[in-house]
Amino acid sequence: MLSHTLRSRGEAALADRLALSAATTEGSQLATADFHGWLAERGRANAFRVDRIPFAELQGWSFEESTGNLVHRSGRFFTVEGLHVTERDGPYGDGPYADWYQPIIKQPEVGILGILVKEFDGVPHFLMQAKMEPGNPNLLQLSPTVQATRSNYTKAHQGADVKYIEHFVGPGRGRVVADALQSEHGSWFFRKSNRNMIVEAVGDVPLLDDFCWLTLGQIGELLHQDNVVNMDSRTVLSCLPLPATASGALLTDIELLSWITGERARHDVHAERVPLAGLPGWRQDEMTVEHEEGRYFNVVGVAVQAGNREVTSWTQPLFEPVGTGVTAFLTQEFDGVPHVLVHARVEGGFLDTVELGPTVQYTPGNYAHLAEKDRPPFLDSVLDASPDRVRYGAVHSEEGGRFRNAESRYLIIDAAEHDAPLDPPPGYTWVTPGQLTWLVRHGHYLNVQVRTLLACLNALPARAR
Amino acid sequence: MLSHTLRSRGEAALADRLALSAATTEGSQLATADFHGWLAERGRANAFRVDRIPFAELQGWSFEESTGNLVHRSGRFFTVEGLHVTERDGPYGDGPYADWYQPIIKQPEVGILGILVKEFDGVPHFLMQAKMEPGNPNLLQLSPTVQATRSNYTKAHQGADVKYIEHFVGPGRGRVVADALQSEHGSWFFRKSNRNMIVEAVGDVPLLDDFCWLTLGQIGELLHQDNVVNMDSRTVLSCLPLPATASGALLTDIELLSWITGERARHDVHAERVPLAGLPGWRQDEMTVEHEEGRYFNVVGVAVQAGNREVTSWTQPLFEPVGTGVTAFLTQEFDGVPHVLVHARVEGGFLDTVELGPTVQYTPGNYAHLAEKDRPPFLDSVLDASPDRVRYGAVHSEEGGRFRNAESRYLIIDAAEHDAPLDPPPGYTWVTPGQLTWLVRHGHYLNVQVRTLLACLNALPARAR
């Protein structure tokens, strides 16, 4: 027997410290009232401009001759290809189609999205970055400490080093609070995942330009505002191992895992990469790849000029959705314990067929042409909810490095009596926020939209005070 | 607020009942001493014969003209295709090659492997089946209650109904004890997973021919014997939520998840399906597809005649490894708590790049031609272990429905002092059996060989008494 100090497998003390940070609505570093002044100042310090350009003006990007795929000459970054998705015996109430073609982004490398944590005055603070991204409607938003593709930190961009990366990888890294490979948008990315990390710093951390320390309570307040906290921040924040507020639930944890397993097993989905050239239902001109009926999204090109990116100017393709999405949880208390209604969603780019999505996750315009019976379940309940039922509402945008003006209204809505069946329709089930926090320790359970909503659920107390 | 009785999310009482079954070495239904007589009797009742045949005599199977892939004319069951695996910047100590071609089985549908549980005299018993499979060296082994491909239970075999399936799917199913999609052999299957289920029956369960009720203690005794408990049983048994025997570990659970995430992120593996025809390094004649150096495995055809299969005679391809494998955990106590050394393995067919494998999982003959420095880590330590260090040893075979004479010696070996570095080489880490049980609730963490070893670890007390 070797002698070595074992440690307790669990981390109860950590959960309590995170809860303290969530309850602290004024940080000791940057006052919440001063935040927007600071952010605007960072915007002025970093001139930034984005223009739509024809595909022919993309530098280093071209449509590959044999496939029509949009590729970079280095073979790195990402490609835009075609995808053919078929669901045998489907669909099962999660969309009107069981067979479709679409463009998709293929970017197999795993990036790091990381937030650094450090205590000030006994309260954990989170190091956030004011970061410009070309697809953001307002360009500048609050990002994680580190937001780096593998190309970034292995220098394929030929740009500057990634700041603070040494806290997340390598021998000197800090104490890990959370670390999981989480999926990105399954409707736009082919099997893309990023490493979501939260790390507590060891020793002093210098504060660089464009960065600020905030408590979870402060970030919770900002999450109530439109287009401030970017998607990468939201998904990382959702991974926080906050303490569960209730020990009971409608489903035991075993039953919940079994329900997810059953949903994965009953969906027989095949996603096959196909050439972008001649993709059925899609057309292309010198400015745009678009759906023939004008639905879903366009592929476009942009030119970017910026001061604080790793390289100072570049061109790139972006996906641009055709409308604002609606992404919502219906919520309901059972025996006093809040539950949310999750949906086992099939998205063509998921690694493992199905992940848990929100109750509603749709761009309504894409469904407007459908008959009543083919419209997504619960969509009308959410769209018609009276204001007194809206417990949370804010517009957030998706990753501005790949998606342009990809805004959704994120909502948490008290379910009306007729929306809240104890035994919901196939593909839907009630879970507690604590069960979502339990699942998000592992990858490929919660899709990126549910992770945003989980971060918003955790932020509800910040406004309730 | 709706009124509904919430339940505790955890299942502590269940774990205690399973521990009672594990401690019960004599069942109330079939005495352990009578087991082999019963099994032999079932063998006599079900005549069964397997013959090697040329590919041309396979009925319904042929090499597809355009690709050379081995396919069934119905388009169902499975196909044998080619796979090209490349690891950028690899390999990382888990094999000498970073680029290889191999045949692989593609069978995208999800099957069910399920064991039914029922209490007799207050002790949970498990319903096991005497089942013939053409690839088993001894043909007849002990299988789960239900072992059904989707084709099986949707009748593509045009055979009999799957017995007891109603306890696992549909409205009348029992209480779920475990339910997860687990990977199958990543070196032989392309992204195959099966639903591993344990379900406690509600109400009476008639005992049919070929089935018997055993306690976990009885099954533990049988797991110490060669080629009795089949792979499907072993993987399902590994999913049992047995109580953890220690609360401490070298790594906290968060650190363990972070380590796994890091291993997944650092391996940049691409697996591309390619035609079987002309696969580099492989050759084919009328009887066999084989590696040019005679390594790894052969693809062969067999004709089967049986009485108790869903259909009474058939032909099919099987994979036949060229030698007996060695699959082993090194184990070591730290501060009195047993740990095993796991290896983050890349296998070409894994869905998510890396799963945890045993310390050693190799067919030694495949590595005999390599220089000392290229031989797999810890292999020689295991092969050279003195008998007093062997805490467990038995020969088990892999799934007999796809693999022929695929035997491995499964070993649990006390590590020698020099084998047990507190800080093991990259790609290896120490975990407790309790942490493995915690991980196996979720799919794609533990490969099928580790799951067999976990079932064996749980069976150690059955012989210790």
Short mmCIF file of N, CA, C and O in Angstrom, two decimals, chain B residues 38 42 127-130 145 161-167 205-213:
data_model
loop_
_atom_site.label_atom_id
_atom_site.label_comp_id
_atom_site.label_asym_id
_atom_site.label_seq_id
_atom_site.Cartn_x
_atom_site.Cartn_y
_atom_site.Cartn_z
N TRP B 38 -27.38 -28.03 -15.68
CA TRP B 38 -28.48 -27.36 -16.38
C TRP B 38 -28.02 -26.84 -17.74
O TRP B 38 -28.69 -27.02 -18.76
N ARG B 42 -29.27 -27.87 -21.51
CA ARG B 42 -29.78 -26.93 -22.51
C ARG B 42 -29.04 -27.11 -23.83
O ARG B 42 -29.61 -26.98 -24.91
N LEU B 127 -32.37 -12.84 -14.38
CA LEU B 127 -32.84 -13.85 -15.32
C LEU B 127 -31.83 -13.98 -16.47
O LEU B 127 -31.69 -13.07 -17.30
N MET B 128 -31.13 -15.10 -16.50
CA MET B 128 -30.09 -15.32 -17.49
C MET B 128 -30.54 -16.41 -18.46
O MET B 128 -31.34 -17.27 -18.14
N GLN B 129 -29.94 -16.37 -19.66
CA GLN B 129 -30.37 -17.26 -20.73
C GLN B 129 -29.21 -18.10 -21.24
O GLN B 129 -28.10 -17.57 -21.44
N ALA B 130 -29.44 -19.38 -21.45
CA ALA B 130 -28.45 -20.23 -22.12
C ALA B 130 -28.61 -20.00 -23.62
O ALA B 130 -29.64 -20.35 -24.19
N THR B 145 -31.13 -11.68 -20.37
CA THR B 145 -32.50 -12.09 -20.64
C THR B 145 -32.86 -11.79 -22.09
O THR B 145 -33.44 -12.61 -22.80
N ASP B 161 -40.74 -14.04 -31.93
CA ASP B 161 -40.71 -12.87 -31.06
C ASP B 161 -39.53 -12.98 -30.10
O ASP B 161 -39.05 -14.07 -29.80
N VAL B 162 -39.07 -11.83 -29.61
CA VAL B 162 -38.01 -11.84 -28.60
C VAL B 162 -38.67 -12.03 -27.24
O VAL B 162 -39.52 -11.24 -26.83
N LYS B 163 -38.27 -13.08 -26.56
CA LYS B 163 -38.90 -13.39 -25.28
C LYS B 163 -38.57 -12.33 -24.23
O LYS B 163 -37.44 -11.85 -24.17
N TYR B 164 -39.54 -12.02 -23.41
CA TYR B 164 -39.43 -11.08 -22.28
C TYR B 164 -39.21 -9.62 -22.71
O TYR B 164 -39.00 -8.76 -21.85
N ILE B 165 -39.25 -9.32 -24.02
CA ILE B 165 -38.95 -7.95 -24.46
C ILE B 165 -39.94 -6.95 -23.88
O ILE B 165 -39.60 -5.77 -23.66
N GLU B 166 -41.16 -7.41 -23.57
CA GLU B 166 -42.19 -6.49 -23.05
C GLU B 166 -41.82 -5.91 -21.69
O GLU B 166 -42.37 -4.89 -21.28
N HIS B 167 -40.86 -6.52 -20.99
CA HIS B 167 -40.42 -5.95 -19.71
C HIS B 167 -39.47 -4.77 -19.91
O HIS B 167 -39.19 -4.03 -18.96
N VAL B 205 -43.30 -13.52 -13.29
CA VAL B 205 -42.54 -13.74 -14.51
C VAL B 205 -42.44 -15.24 -14.73
O VAL B 205 -41.81 -15.94 -13.95
N PRO B 206 -43.07 -15.76 -15.78
CA PRO B 206 -42.96 -17.20 -16.04
C PRO B 206 -41.53 -17.55 -16.44
O PRO B 206 -40.86 -16.76 -17.10
N LEU B 207 -41.06 -18.71 -16.01
CA LEU B 207 -39.71 -19.15 -16.35
C LEU B 207 -39.77 -20.04 -17.58
O LEU B 207 -40.34 -21.14 -17.54
N LEU B 208 -39.20 -19.59 -18.68
CA LEU B 208 -39.23 -20.34 -19.94
C LEU B 208 -38.01 -21.24 -20.05
O LEU B 208 -37.02 -21.07 -19.33
N ASP B 209 -38.09 -22.21 -20.96
CA ASP B 209 -36.93 -23.05 -21.25
C ASP B 209 -35.74 -22.16 -21.60
O ASP B 209 -35.89 -21.11 -22.22
N ASP B 210 -34.55 -22.61 -21.28
CA ASP B 210 -33.29 -21.92 -21.59
C ASP B 210 -33.02 -20.73 -20.67
O ASP B 210 -32.03 -20.03 -20.87
N PHE B 211 -33.87 -20.48 -19.68
CA PHE B 211 -33.65 -19.35 -18.77
C PHE B 211 -33.49 -19.85 -17.35
O PHE B 211 -34.02 -20.91 -16.99
N CYS B 212 -32.75 -19.09 -16.53
CA CYS B 212 -32.62 -19.42 -15.12
C CYS B 212 -32.44 -18.15 -14.30
O CYS B 212 -31.96 -17.13 -14.80
N TRP B 213 -32.83 -18.21 -13.02
CA TRP B 213 -32.67 -17.08 -12.10
C TRP B 213 -31.42 -17.29 -11.25
O TRP B 213 -31.28 -18.33 -10.61
#
